[in-house]
């Protein structure tokens, strides 16, 4: 797999969130028309962010599952400080959303 693409309203803002969440950086050539984040340590696909005019209106058909390196509560706090929101929980999994409402899960 080469990349995962996000349709969004603000590519740089969303790229900055995911770069910080995943321990990477927004590529220096990113703009408000296209932004991307390469995986830390080259361990996964590049994340692309492109603007679209319409807002997100429904639940994601796919989402990321993240694993907390330390205590889940500490990682939830870190991600919330970056702009995520907690939307629920399902057993040991915390359901969260990025700054544009894209759902993802966090587990230990």
mmCIF file of N, CA, C and O in Angstrom:
data_model
loop_
_atom_site.group_PDB
_atom_site.id
_atom_site.type_symbol
_atom_site.label_atom_id
_atom_site.label_comp_id
_atom_site.label_asym_id
_atom_site.label_seq_id
_atom_site.Cartn_x
_atom_site.Cartn_y
_atom_site.Cartn_z
ATOM 1 N N UNK A 1 0.840 -1.159 0.000
ATOM 2 C CA UNK A 1 0.000 0.000 0.000
ATOM 3 C C UNK A 1 0.891 1.228 0.000
ATOM 4 O O UNK A 1 1.841 1.322 0.769
ATOM 5 N N UNK A 2 0.568 2.186 -0.837
ATOM 6 C CA UNK A 2 1.363 3.402 -0.950
ATOM 7 C C UNK A 2 0.854 4.509 -0.042
ATOM 8 O O UNK A 2 1.632 5.168 0.645
ATOM 9 N N UNK A 3 -0.467 4.758 -0.044
ATOM 10 C CA UNK A 3 -0.978 5.883 0.733
ATOM 11 C C UNK A 3 -2.441 5.680 1.105
ATOM 12 O O UNK A 3 -3.137 4.854 0.533
ATOM 13 N N UNK A 4 -2.851 6.472 2.094
ATOM 14 C CA UNK A 4 -4.250 6.574 2.506
ATOM 15 C C UNK A 4 -4.608 8.043 2.344
ATOM 16 O O UNK A 4 -3.863 8.919 2.818
ATOM 17 N N UNK A 5 -5.715 8.348 1.683
ATOM 18 C CA UNK A 5 -6.085 9.727 1.396
ATOM 19 C C UNK A 5 -7.291 10.151 2.208
ATOM 20 O O UNK A 5 -8.271 9.417 2.299
ATOM 21 N N UNK A 6 -7.190 11.336 2.804
ATOM 22 C CA UNK A 6 -8.283 11.939 3.551
ATOM 23 C C UNK A 6 -8.861 13.094 2.733
ATOM 24 O O UNK A 6 -8.114 13.991 2.332
ATOM 25 N N UNK A 7 -10.165 13.092 2.491
ATOM 26 C CA UNK A 7 -10.853 14.266 1.997
ATOM 27 C C UNK A 7 -11.153 15.115 3.221
ATOM 28 O O UNK A 7 -11.619 14.592 4.242
ATOM 29 N N UNK A 8 -10.892 16.416 3.151
ATOM 30 C CA UNK A 8 -11.052 17.253 4.339
ATOM 31 C C UNK A 8 -11.253 18.710 3.943
ATOM 32 O O UNK A 8 -11.115 19.069 2.775
ATOM 33 N N UNK A 9 -11.559 19.538 4.922
ATOM 34 C CA UNK A 9 -11.731 20.965 4.644
ATOM 35 C C UNK A 9 -10.426 21.738 4.818
ATOM 36 O O UNK A 9 -10.242 22.768 4.191
ATOM 37 N N UNK A 10 -9.514 21.260 5.661
ATOM 38 C CA UNK A 10 -8.268 21.973 5.938
ATOM 39 C C UNK A 10 -7.102 20.982 5.960
ATOM 40 O O UNK A 10 -6.748 20.444 7.009
ATOM 41 N N UNK A 11 -6.488 20.729 4.793
ATOM 42 C CA UNK A 11 -5.430 19.724 4.710
ATOM 43 C C UNK A 11 -4.261 19.940 5.668
ATOM 44 O O UNK A 11 -3.798 18.986 6.295
ATOM 45 N N UNK A 12 -3.783 21.161 5.805
ATOM 46 C CA UNK A 12 -2.630 21.389 6.684
ATOM 47 C C UNK A 12 -2.980 21.130 8.139
ATOM 48 O O UNK A 12 -2.184 20.541 8.877
ATOM 49 N N UNK A 13 -4.145 21.553 8.577
ATOM 50 C CA UNK A 13 -4.550 21.347 9.968
ATOM 51 C C UNK A 13 -4.700 19.862 10.277
ATOM 52 O O UNK A 13 -4.225 19.369 11.297
ATOM 53 N N UNK A 14 -5.363 19.129 9.378
ATOM 54 C CA UNK A 14 -5.577 17.707 9.626
ATOM 55 C C UNK A 14 -4.261 16.930 9.523
ATOM 56 O O UNK A 14 -4.002 16.021 10.308
ATOM 57 N N UNK A 15 -3.403 17.310 8.581
ATOM 58 C CA UNK A 15 -2.092 16.670 8.471
ATOM 59 C C UNK A 15 -1.271 16.915 9.739
ATOM 60 O O UNK A 15 -0.600 16.001 10.239
ATOM 61 N N UNK A 16 -1.343 18.119 10.283
ATOM 62 C CA UNK A 16 -0.603 18.424 11.516
ATOM 63 C C UNK A 16 -1.097 17.561 12.675
ATOM 64 O O UNK A 16 -0.292 17.064 13.476
ATOM 65 N N UNK A 17 -2.416 17.364 12.778
ATOM 66 C CA UNK A 17 -2.948 16.506 13.833
ATOM 67 C C UNK A 17 -2.403 15.088 13.695
ATOM 68 O O UNK A 17 -1.872 14.517 14.646
ATOM 69 N N UNK A 18 -2.543 14.489 12.500
ATOM 70 C CA UNK A 18 -2.130 13.100 12.320
ATOM 71 C C UNK A 18 -0.620 12.930 12.427
ATOM 72 O O UNK A 18 -0.129 11.922 12.934
ATOM 73 N N UNK A 19 0.154 13.922 11.978
ATOM 74 C CA UNK A 19 1.609 13.846 12.140
ATOM 75 C C UNK A 19 1.964 13.790 13.618
ATOM 76 O O UNK A 19 2.759 12.943 14.043
ATOM 77 N N UNK A 20 1.384 14.675 14.414
ATOM 78 C CA UNK A 20 1.663 14.682 15.852
ATOM 79 C C UNK A 20 1.152 13.411 16.521
ATOM 80 O O UNK A 20 1.827 12.839 17.378
ATOM 81 N N UNK A 21 -0.023 12.954 16.124
ATOM 82 C CA UNK A 21 -0.599 11.746 16.725
ATOM 83 C C UNK A 21 0.269 10.524 16.461
ATOM 84 O O UNK A 21 0.405 9.656 17.328
ATOM 85 N N UNK A 22 0.889 10.466 15.282
ATOM 86 C CA UNK A 22 1.654 9.286 14.886
ATOM 87 C C UNK A 22 3.168 9.457 15.039
ATOM 88 O O UNK A 22 3.927 8.581 14.643
ATOM 89 N N UNK A 23 3.606 10.592 15.587
ATOM 90 C CA UNK A 23 5.032 10.795 15.810
ATOM 91 C C UNK A 23 5.815 11.088 14.552
ATOM 92 O O UNK A 23 6.966 10.667 14.419
ATOM 93 N N UNK A 24 5.214 11.809 13.625
ATOM 94 C CA UNK A 24 5.875 12.134 12.372
ATOM 95 C C UNK A 24 5.816 13.642 12.157
ATOM 96 O O UNK A 24 5.582 14.401 13.098
ATOM 97 N N UNK A 25 6.022 14.073 10.917
ATOM 98 C CA UNK A 25 5.985 15.493 10.566
ATOM 99 C C UNK A 25 5.180 15.688 9.292
ATOM 100 O O UNK A 25 5.109 14.789 8.445
ATOM 101 N N UNK A 26 4.623 16.886 9.150
ATOM 102 C CA UNK A 26 3.990 17.270 7.886
ATOM 103 C C UNK A 26 5.116 17.540 6.895
ATOM 104 O O UNK A 26 6.080 18.248 7.220
ATOM 105 N N UNK A 27 5.028 16.983 5.697
ATOM 106 C CA UNK A 27 6.060 17.188 4.688
ATOM 107 C C UNK A 27 6.214 18.677 4.403
ATOM 108 O O UNK A 27 5.233 19.403 4.299
ATOM 109 N N UNK A 28 7.456 19.120 4.258
ATOM 110 C CA UNK A 28 7.744 20.542 4.079
ATOM 111 C C UNK A 28 7.163 21.135 2.798
ATOM 112 O O UNK A 28 7.008 22.349 2.688
ATOM 113 N N UNK A 29 6.840 20.319 1.805
ATOM 114 C CA UNK A 29 6.255 20.814 0.563
ATOM 115 C C UNK A 29 4.730 20.840 0.596
ATOM 116 O O UNK A 29 4.086 21.133 -0.412
ATOM 117 N N UNK A 30 4.130 20.548 1.727
ATOM 118 C CA UNK A 30 2.672 20.556 1.848
ATOM 119 C C UNK A 30 2.138 21.982 1.731
ATOM 120 O O UNK A 30 2.808 22.953 2.094
ATOM 121 N N UNK A 31 0.921 22.080 1.209
ATOM 122 C CA UNK A 31 0.237 23.368 1.055
ATOM 123 C C UNK A 31 -1.203 23.219 1.516
ATOM 124 O O UNK A 31 -1.636 22.113 1.872
ATOM 125 N N UNK A 32 -1.958 24.310 1.445
ATOM 126 C CA UNK A 32 -3.373 24.225 1.809
ATOM 127 C C UNK A 32 -4.195 23.496 0.742
ATOM 128 O O UNK A 32 -5.366 23.219 0.949
ATOM 129 N N UNK A 33 -3.598 23.133 -0.385
ATOM 130 C CA UNK A 33 -4.273 22.382 -1.452
ATOM 131 C C UNK A 33 -3.910 20.898 -1.445
ATOM 132 O O UNK A 33 -4.593 20.085 -2.042
ATOM 133 N N UNK A 34 -2.809 20.549 -0.782
ATOM 134 C CA UNK A 34 -2.391 19.155 -0.656
ATOM 135 C C UNK A 34 -1.346 19.074 0.439
ATOM 136 O O UNK A 34 -0.433 19.885 0.502
ATOM 137 N N UNK A 35 -1.532 18.130 1.307
ATOM 138 C CA UNK A 35 -0.577 17.947 2.398
ATOM 139 C C UNK A 35 -0.369 16.454 2.584
ATOM 140 O O UNK A 35 -1.248 15.653 2.258
ATOM 141 N N UNK A 36 0.786 16.095 3.107
ATOM 142 C CA UNK A 36 1.023 14.690 3.370
ATOM 143 C C UNK A 36 1.970 14.491 4.539
ATOM 144 O O UNK A 36 2.734 15.361 4.899
ATOM 145 N N UNK A 37 1.832 13.304 5.114
ATOM 146 C CA UNK A 37 2.625 12.895 6.268
ATOM 147 C C UNK A 37 3.223 11.532 5.938
ATOM 148 O O UNK A 37 2.489 10.590 5.632
ATOM 149 N N UNK A 38 4.540 11.458 5.968
ATOM 150 C CA UNK A 38 5.192 10.175 5.765
ATOM 151 C C UNK A 38 5.259 9.454 7.101
ATOM 152 O O UNK A 38 5.402 10.080 8.147
ATOM 153 N N UNK A 39 5.157 8.140 7.090
ATOM 154 C CA UNK A 39 5.169 7.385 8.350
ATOM 155 C C UNK A 39 6.508 7.507 9.061
ATOM 156 O O UNK A 39 7.563 7.563 8.423
ATOM 157 N N UNK A 40 6.444 7.581 10.376
ATOM 158 C CA UNK A 40 7.674 7.598 11.176
ATOM 159 C C UNK A 40 8.410 6.285 10.951
ATOM 160 O O UNK A 40 7.810 5.211 11.031
ATOM 161 N N UNK A 41 9.682 6.354 10.617
ATOM 162 C CA UNK A 41 10.474 5.144 10.413
ATOM 163 C C UNK A 41 10.105 4.370 9.156
ATOM 164 O O UNK A 41 10.469 3.220 9.023
ATOM 165 N N UNK A 42 9.369 4.993 8.243
ATOM 166 C CA UNK A 42 8.983 4.341 6.988
ATOM 167 C C UNK A 42 8.224 3.044 7.221
ATOM 168 O O UNK A 42 8.367 2.066 6.510
ATOM 169 N N UNK A 43 7.396 3.007 8.273
ATOM 170 C CA UNK A 43 6.722 1.778 8.632
ATOM 171 C C UNK A 43 5.291 1.646 8.167
ATOM 172 O O UNK A 43 4.572 0.819 8.679
ATOM 173 N N UNK A 44 4.843 2.418 7.235
ATOM 174 C CA UNK A 44 3.458 2.311 6.796
ATOM 175 C C UNK A 44 3.204 3.221 5.614
ATOM 176 O O UNK A 44 4.118 3.821 5.067
ATOM 177 N N UNK A 45 1.949 3.358 5.215
ATOM 178 C CA UNK A 45 1.623 4.195 4.061
ATOM 179 C C UNK A 45 1.731 5.685 4.388
ATOM 180 O O UNK A 45 1.621 6.104 5.539
ATOM 181 N N UNK A 46 1.945 6.475 3.357
ATOM 182 C CA UNK A 46 1.902 7.927 3.464
ATOM 183 C C UNK A 46 0.442 8.347 3.630
ATOM 184 O O UNK A 46 -0.457 7.757 3.029
ATOM 185 N N UNK A 47 0.192 9.355 4.445
ATOM 186 C CA UNK A 47 -1.153 9.904 4.591
ATOM 187 C C UNK A 47 -1.239 11.166 3.742
ATOM 188 O O UNK A 47 -0.440 12.095 3.903
ATOM 189 N N UNK A 48 -2.210 11.199 2.821
ATOM 190 C CA UNK A 48 -2.450 12.355 1.957
ATOM 191 C C UNK A 48 -3.706 13.055 2.433
ATOM 192 O O UNK A 48 -4.674 12.402 2.848
ATOM 193 N N UNK A 49 -3.720 14.379 2.307
ATOM 194 C CA UNK A 49 -4.863 15.190 2.717
ATOM 195 C C UNK A 49 -5.187 16.147 1.580
ATOM 196 O O UNK A 49 -4.314 16.888 1.118
ATOM 197 N N UNK A 50 -6.436 16.107 1.116
ATOM 198 C CA UNK A 50 -6.840 16.958 0.008
ATOM 199 C C UNK A 50 -8.168 17.633 0.341
ATOM 200 O O UNK A 50 -9.025 17.041 0.990
ATOM 201 N N UNK A 51 -8.323 18.893 -0.094
ATOM 202 C CA UNK A 51 -9.556 19.608 0.242
ATOM 203 C C UNK A 51 -10.722 19.171 -0.627
ATOM 204 O O UNK A 51 -10.563 18.849 -1.812
ATOM 205 N N UNK A 52 -11.888 19.128 -0.025
ATOM 206 C CA UNK A 52 -13.145 18.910 -0.729
ATOM 207 C C UNK A 52 -14.145 19.934 -0.199
ATOM 208 O O UNK A 52 -14.034 20.382 0.943
ATOM 209 N N UNK A 53 -15.131 20.318 -0.997
ATOM 210 C CA UNK A 53 -16.056 21.372 -0.569
ATOM 211 C C UNK A 53 -17.116 20.920 0.433
ATOM 212 O O UNK A 53 -17.592 21.719 1.225
ATOM 213 N N UNK A 54 -17.460 19.635 0.416
ATOM 214 C CA UNK A 54 -18.547 19.176 1.286
ATOM 215 C C UNK A 54 -18.014 18.703 2.632
ATOM 216 O O UNK A 54 -16.905 18.181 2.730
ATOM 217 N N UNK A 55 -18.805 18.884 3.700
ATOM 218 C CA UNK A 55 -18.398 18.401 5.024
ATOM 219 C C UNK A 55 -18.625 16.897 5.161
ATOM 220 O O UNK A 55 -19.377 16.290 4.385
ATOM 221 N N UNK A 56 -17.982 16.304 6.146
ATOM 222 C CA UNK A 56 -18.214 14.894 6.478
ATOM 223 C C UNK A 56 -19.644 14.775 7.002
ATOM 224 O O UNK A 56 -20.069 15.563 7.836
ATOM 225 N N UNK A 57 -20.384 13.771 6.521
ATOM 226 C CA UNK A 57 -21.792 13.662 6.916
ATOM 227 C C UNK A 57 -22.175 12.329 7.534
ATOM 228 O O UNK A 57 -23.279 12.195 8.031
ATOM 229 N N UNK A 58 -21.299 11.335 7.488
ATOM 230 C CA UNK A 58 -21.671 10.011 8.012
ATOM 231 C C UNK A 58 -20.456 9.351 8.650
ATOM 232 O O UNK A 58 -19.337 9.857 8.565
ATOM 233 N N UNK A 59 -20.693 8.222 9.286
ATOM 234 C CA UNK A 59 -19.625 7.447 9.908
ATOM 235 C C UNK A 59 -18.633 6.973 8.846
ATOM 236 O O UNK A 59 -19.015 6.636 7.733
ATOM 237 N N UNK A 60 -17.348 6.943 9.219
ATOM 238 C CA UNK A 60 -16.315 6.429 8.311
ATOM 239 C C UNK A 60 -16.630 4.990 7.908
ATOM 240 O O UNK A 60 -17.105 4.209 8.722
ATOM 241 N N UNK A 61 -16.292 4.636 6.697
ATOM 242 C CA UNK A 61 -16.399 3.249 6.253
ATOM 243 C C UNK A 61 -15.133 2.474 6.620
ATOM 244 O O UNK A 61 -15.120 1.258 6.614
ATOM 245 N N UNK A 62 -14.059 3.167 6.903
ATOM 246 C CA UNK A 62 -12.815 2.568 7.400
ATOM 247 C C UNK A 62 -12.263 3.527 8.429
ATOM 248 O O UNK A 62 -12.590 4.698 8.444
ATOM 249 N N UNK A 63 -11.414 3.006 9.319
ATOM 250 C CA UNK A 63 -10.803 3.872 10.319
ATOM 251 C C UNK A 63 -9.502 3.252 10.812
ATOM 252 O O UNK A 63 -9.243 2.081 10.583
ATOM 253 N N UNK A 64 -8.709 4.071 11.483
ATOM 254 C CA UNK A 64 -7.463 3.586 12.072
ATOM 255 C C UNK A 64 -7.732 3.026 13.460
ATOM 256 O O UNK A 64 -8.564 3.543 14.202
ATOM 257 N N UNK A 65 -7.015 1.982 13.818
ATOM 258 C CA UNK A 65 -6.954 1.479 15.187
ATOM 259 C C UNK A 65 -5.541 1.756 15.669
ATOM 260 O O UNK A 65 -4.572 1.251 15.102
ATOM 261 N N UNK A 66 -5.421 2.588 16.704
ATOM 262 C CA UNK A 66 -4.118 2.938 17.259
ATOM 263 C C UNK A 66 -3.895 2.182 18.553
ATOM 264 O O UNK A 66 -4.832 1.920 19.297
ATOM 265 N N UNK A 67 -2.652 1.862 18.839
ATOM 266 C CA UNK A 67 -2.295 1.187 20.087
ATOM 267 C C UNK A 67 -1.516 2.175 20.948
ATOM 268 O O UNK A 67 -0.538 2.764 20.497
ATOM 269 N N UNK A 68 -1.956 2.352 22.183
ATOM 270 C CA UNK A 68 -1.271 3.234 23.119
ATOM 271 C C UNK A 68 0.036 2.579 23.570
ATOM 272 O O UNK A 68 0.048 1.397 23.899
ATOM 273 N N UNK A 69 1.113 3.339 23.586
ATOM 274 C CA UNK A 69 2.406 2.827 24.020
ATOM 275 C C UNK A 69 2.429 2.691 25.537
ATOM 276 O O UNK A 69 2.983 1.745 26.073
ATOM 277 N N UNK A 70 1.805 3.633 26.232
ATOM 278 C CA UNK A 70 1.721 3.604 27.695
ATOM 279 C C UNK A 70 0.274 3.456 28.113
ATOM 280 O O UNK A 70 -0.536 2.869 27.387
ATOM 281 N N UNK A 71 -0.078 4.021 29.248
ATOM 282 C CA UNK A 71 -1.466 3.952 29.714
ATOM 283 C C UNK A 71 -2.426 4.622 28.722
ATOM 284 O O UNK A 71 -2.143 5.704 28.205
ATOM 285 N N UNK A 72 -3.540 3.963 28.463
ATOM 286 C CA UNK A 72 -4.519 4.480 27.507
ATOM 287 C C UNK A 72 -4.990 5.870 27.918
ATOM 288 O O UNK A 72 -5.139 6.752 27.077
ATOM 289 N N UNK A 73 -5.201 6.080 29.209
ATOM 290 C CA UNK A 73 -5.684 7.381 29.686
ATOM 291 C C UNK A 73 -4.708 8.497 29.321
ATOM 292 O O UNK A 73 -5.126 9.591 28.938
ATOM 293 N N UNK A 74 -3.408 8.236 29.411
ATOM 294 C CA UNK A 74 -2.405 9.239 29.047
ATOM 295 C C UNK A 74 -2.450 9.535 27.554
ATOM 296 O O UNK A 74 -2.311 10.686 27.133
ATOM 297 N N UNK A 75 -2.627 8.504 26.743
ATOM 298 C CA UNK A 75 -2.694 8.706 25.291
ATOM 299 C C UNK A 75 -3.973 9.437 24.910
ATOM 300 O O UNK A 75 -3.958 10.290 24.019
ATOM 301 N N UNK A 76 -5.088 9.122 25.563
ATOM 302 C CA UNK A 76 -6.329 9.867 25.317
ATOM 303 C C UNK A 76 -6.091 11.344 25.608
ATOM 304 O O UNK A 76 -6.445 12.218 24.800
ATOM 305 N N UNK A 77 -5.491 11.658 26.739
ATOM 306 C CA UNK A 77 -5.220 13.050 27.100
ATOM 307 C C UNK A 77 -4.334 13.736 26.062
ATOM 308 O O UNK A 77 -4.564 14.889 25.685
ATOM 309 N N UNK A 78 -3.311 13.029 25.584
ATOM 310 C CA UNK A 78 -2.405 13.603 24.577
ATOM 311 C C UNK A 78 -3.134 13.897 23.281
ATOM 312 O O UNK A 78 -3.007 14.982 22.703
ATOM 313 N N UNK A 79 -3.955 12.947 22.829
ATOM 314 C CA UNK A 79 -4.681 13.130 21.579
ATOM 315 C C UNK A 79 -5.741 14.225 21.697
ATOM 316 O O UNK A 79 -5.941 15.004 20.761
ATOM 317 N N UNK A 80 -6.400 14.320 22.840
ATOM 318 C CA UNK A 80 -7.371 15.398 23.062
ATOM 319 C C UNK A 80 -6.656 16.752 23.019
ATOM 320 O O UNK A 80 -7.157 17.714 22.426
ATOM 321 N N UNK A 81 -5.475 16.842 23.613
ATOM 322 C CA UNK A 81 -4.710 18.094 23.584
ATOM 323 C C UNK A 81 -4.324 18.479 22.152
ATOM 324 O O UNK A 81 -4.188 19.668 21.844
ATOM 325 N N UNK A 82 -4.188 17.485 21.266
ATOM 326 C CA UNK A 82 -3.876 17.748 19.862
ATOM 327 C C UNK A 82 -5.104 18.143 19.050
ATOM 328 O O UNK A 82 -4.972 18.599 17.914
ATOM 329 N N UNK A 83 -6.313 17.938 19.600
ATOM 330 C CA UNK A 83 -7.528 18.321 18.887
ATOM 331 C C UNK A 83 -8.538 17.217 18.692
ATOM 332 O O UNK A 83 -9.591 17.435 18.094
ATOM 333 N N UNK A 84 -8.254 16.005 19.168
ATOM 334 C CA UNK A 84 -9.208 14.890 19.044
ATOM 335 C C UNK A 84 -10.309 15.033 20.094
ATOM 336 O O UNK A 84 -10.181 15.782 21.061
ATOM 337 N N UNK A 85 -11.389 14.293 19.891
ATOM 338 C CA UNK A 85 -12.463 14.216 20.874
ATOM 339 C C UNK A 85 -12.760 12.748 21.156
ATOM 340 O O UNK A 85 -12.571 11.890 20.292
ATOM 341 N N UNK A 86 -13.203 12.482 22.366
ATOM 342 C CA UNK A 86 -13.646 11.140 22.738
ATOM 343 C C UNK A 86 -15.124 11.055 22.382
ATOM 344 O O UNK A 86 -15.910 11.906 22.782
ATOM 345 N N UNK A 87 -15.488 10.020 21.625
ATOM 346 C CA UNK A 87 -16.891 9.870 21.223
ATOM 347 C C UNK A 87 -17.566 8.684 21.883
ATOM 348 O O UNK A 87 -18.781 8.555 21.795
ATOM 349 N N UNK A 88 -16.801 7.819 22.521
ATOM 350 C CA UNK A 88 -17.396 6.666 23.190
ATOM 351 C C UNK A 88 -16.350 5.651 23.589
ATOM 352 O O UNK A 88 -15.153 5.882 23.474
ATOM 353 N N UNK A 89 -16.834 4.538 24.086
ATOM 354 C CA UNK A 89 -15.955 3.434 24.465
ATOM 355 C C UNK A 89 -16.683 2.129 24.189
ATOM 356 O O UNK A 89 -17.905 2.069 24.222
ATOM 357 N N UNK A 90 -15.905 1.099 23.883
ATOM 358 C CA UNK A 90 -16.449 -0.223 23.631
ATOM 359 C C UNK A 90 -15.491 -1.219 24.258
ATOM 360 O O UNK A 90 -14.493 -1.605 23.650
ATOM 361 N N UNK A 91 -15.748 -1.582 25.495
ATOM 362 C CA UNK A 91 -14.838 -2.474 26.205
ATOM 363 C C UNK A 91 -13.524 -1.787 26.482
ATOM 364 O O UNK A 91 -13.481 -0.717 27.084
ATOM 365 N N UNK A 92 -12.425 -2.368 26.005
ATOM 366 C CA UNK A 92 -11.095 -1.807 26.217
ATOM 367 C C UNK A 92 -10.700 -0.791 25.139
ATOM 368 O O UNK A 92 -9.575 -0.315 25.127
ATOM 369 N N UNK A 93 -11.613 -0.472 24.246
ATOM 370 C CA UNK A 93 -11.326 0.429 23.130
ATOM 371 C C UNK A 93 -11.988 1.781 23.371
ATOM 372 O O UNK A 93 -13.172 1.846 23.693
ATOM 373 N N UNK A 94 -11.205 2.852 23.205
ATOM 374 C CA UNK A 94 -11.742 4.204 23.278
ATOM 375 C C UNK A 94 -11.974 4.672 21.848
ATOM 376 O O UNK A 94 -11.068 4.621 21.012
ATOM 377 N N UNK A 95 -13.190 5.093 21.550
ATOM 378 C CA UNK A 95 -13.528 5.597 20.219
ATOM 379 C C UNK A 95 -13.332 7.105 20.243
ATOM 380 O O UNK A 95 -13.836 7.801 21.126
ATOM 381 N N UNK A 96 -12.568 7.601 19.254
ATOM 382 C CA UNK A 96 -12.227 9.016 19.201
ATOM 383 C C UNK A 96 -12.487 9.553 17.799
ATOM 384 O O UNK A 96 -12.756 8.779 16.875
ATOM 385 N N UNK A 97 -12.397 10.870 17.650
ATOM 386 C CA UNK A 97 -12.527 11.506 16.344
ATOM 387 C C UNK A 97 -11.431 12.554 16.210
ATOM 388 O O UNK A 97 -11.084 13.232 17.181
ATOM 389 N N UNK A 98 -10.887 12.687 14.999
ATOM 390 C CA UNK A 98 -9.875 13.706 14.744
ATOM 391 C C UNK A 98 -10.555 15.078 14.635
ATOM 392 O O UNK A 98 -11.777 15.172 14.757
ATOM 393 N N UNK A 99 -9.817 16.157 14.408
ATOM 394 C CA UNK A 99 -10.427 17.483 14.386
ATOM 395 C C UNK A 99 -11.524 17.691 13.329
ATOM 396 O O UNK A 99 -12.327 18.617 13.449
ATOM 397 N N UNK A 100 -11.590 16.845 12.303
ATOM 398 C CA UNK A 100 -12.646 16.968 11.301
ATOM 399 C C UNK A 100 -13.711 15.891 11.448
ATOM 400 O O UNK A 100 -14.555 15.711 10.584
ATOM 401 N N UNK A 101 -13.683 15.149 12.559
ATOM 402 C CA UNK A 101 -14.729 14.184 12.846
ATOM 403 C C UNK A 101 -14.503 12.784 12.322
ATOM 404 O O UNK A 101 -15.393 11.942 12.415
ATOM 405 N N UNK A 102 -13.323 12.488 11.790
ATOM 406 C CA UNK A 102 -13.020 11.139 11.319
ATOM 407 C C UNK A 102 -12.759 10.243 12.518
ATOM 408 O O UNK A 102 -11.873 10.519 13.326
ATOM 409 N N UNK A 103 -13.524 9.159 12.634
ATOM 410 C CA UNK A 103 -13.420 8.277 13.773
ATOM 411 C C UNK A 103 -12.159 7.417 13.712
ATOM 412 O O UNK A 103 -11.709 7.044 12.641
ATOM 413 N N UNK A 104 -11.615 7.124 14.885
ATOM 414 C CA UNK A 104 -10.525 6.149 15.025
ATOM 415 C C UNK A 104 -10.628 5.549 16.404
ATOM 416 O O UNK A 104 -11.330 6.070 17.270
ATOM 417 N N UNK A 105 -9.970 4.419 16.603
ATOM 418 C CA UNK A 105 -10.028 3.725 17.892
ATOM 419 C C UNK A 105 -8.643 3.699 18.525
ATOM 420 O O UNK A 105 -7.633 3.657 17.842
ATOM 421 N N UNK A 106 -8.646 3.699 19.847
ATOM 422 C CA UNK A 106 -7.419 3.627 20.635
ATOM 423 C C UNK A 106 -7.562 2.491 21.614
ATOM 424 O O UNK A 106 -8.584 2.371 22.293
ATOM 425 N N UNK A 107 -6.553 1.631 21.674
ATOM 426 C CA UNK A 107 -6.577 0.511 22.610
ATOM 427 C C UNK A 107 -5.200 0.311 23.194
ATOM 428 O O UNK A 107 -4.210 0.853 22.723
ATOM 429 N N UNK A 108 -5.145 -0.510 24.266
ATOM 430 C CA UNK A 108 -3.857 -0.776 24.895
ATOM 431 C C UNK A 108 -3.178 -1.966 24.255
ATOM 432 O O UNK A 108 -3.733 -2.703 23.523
#
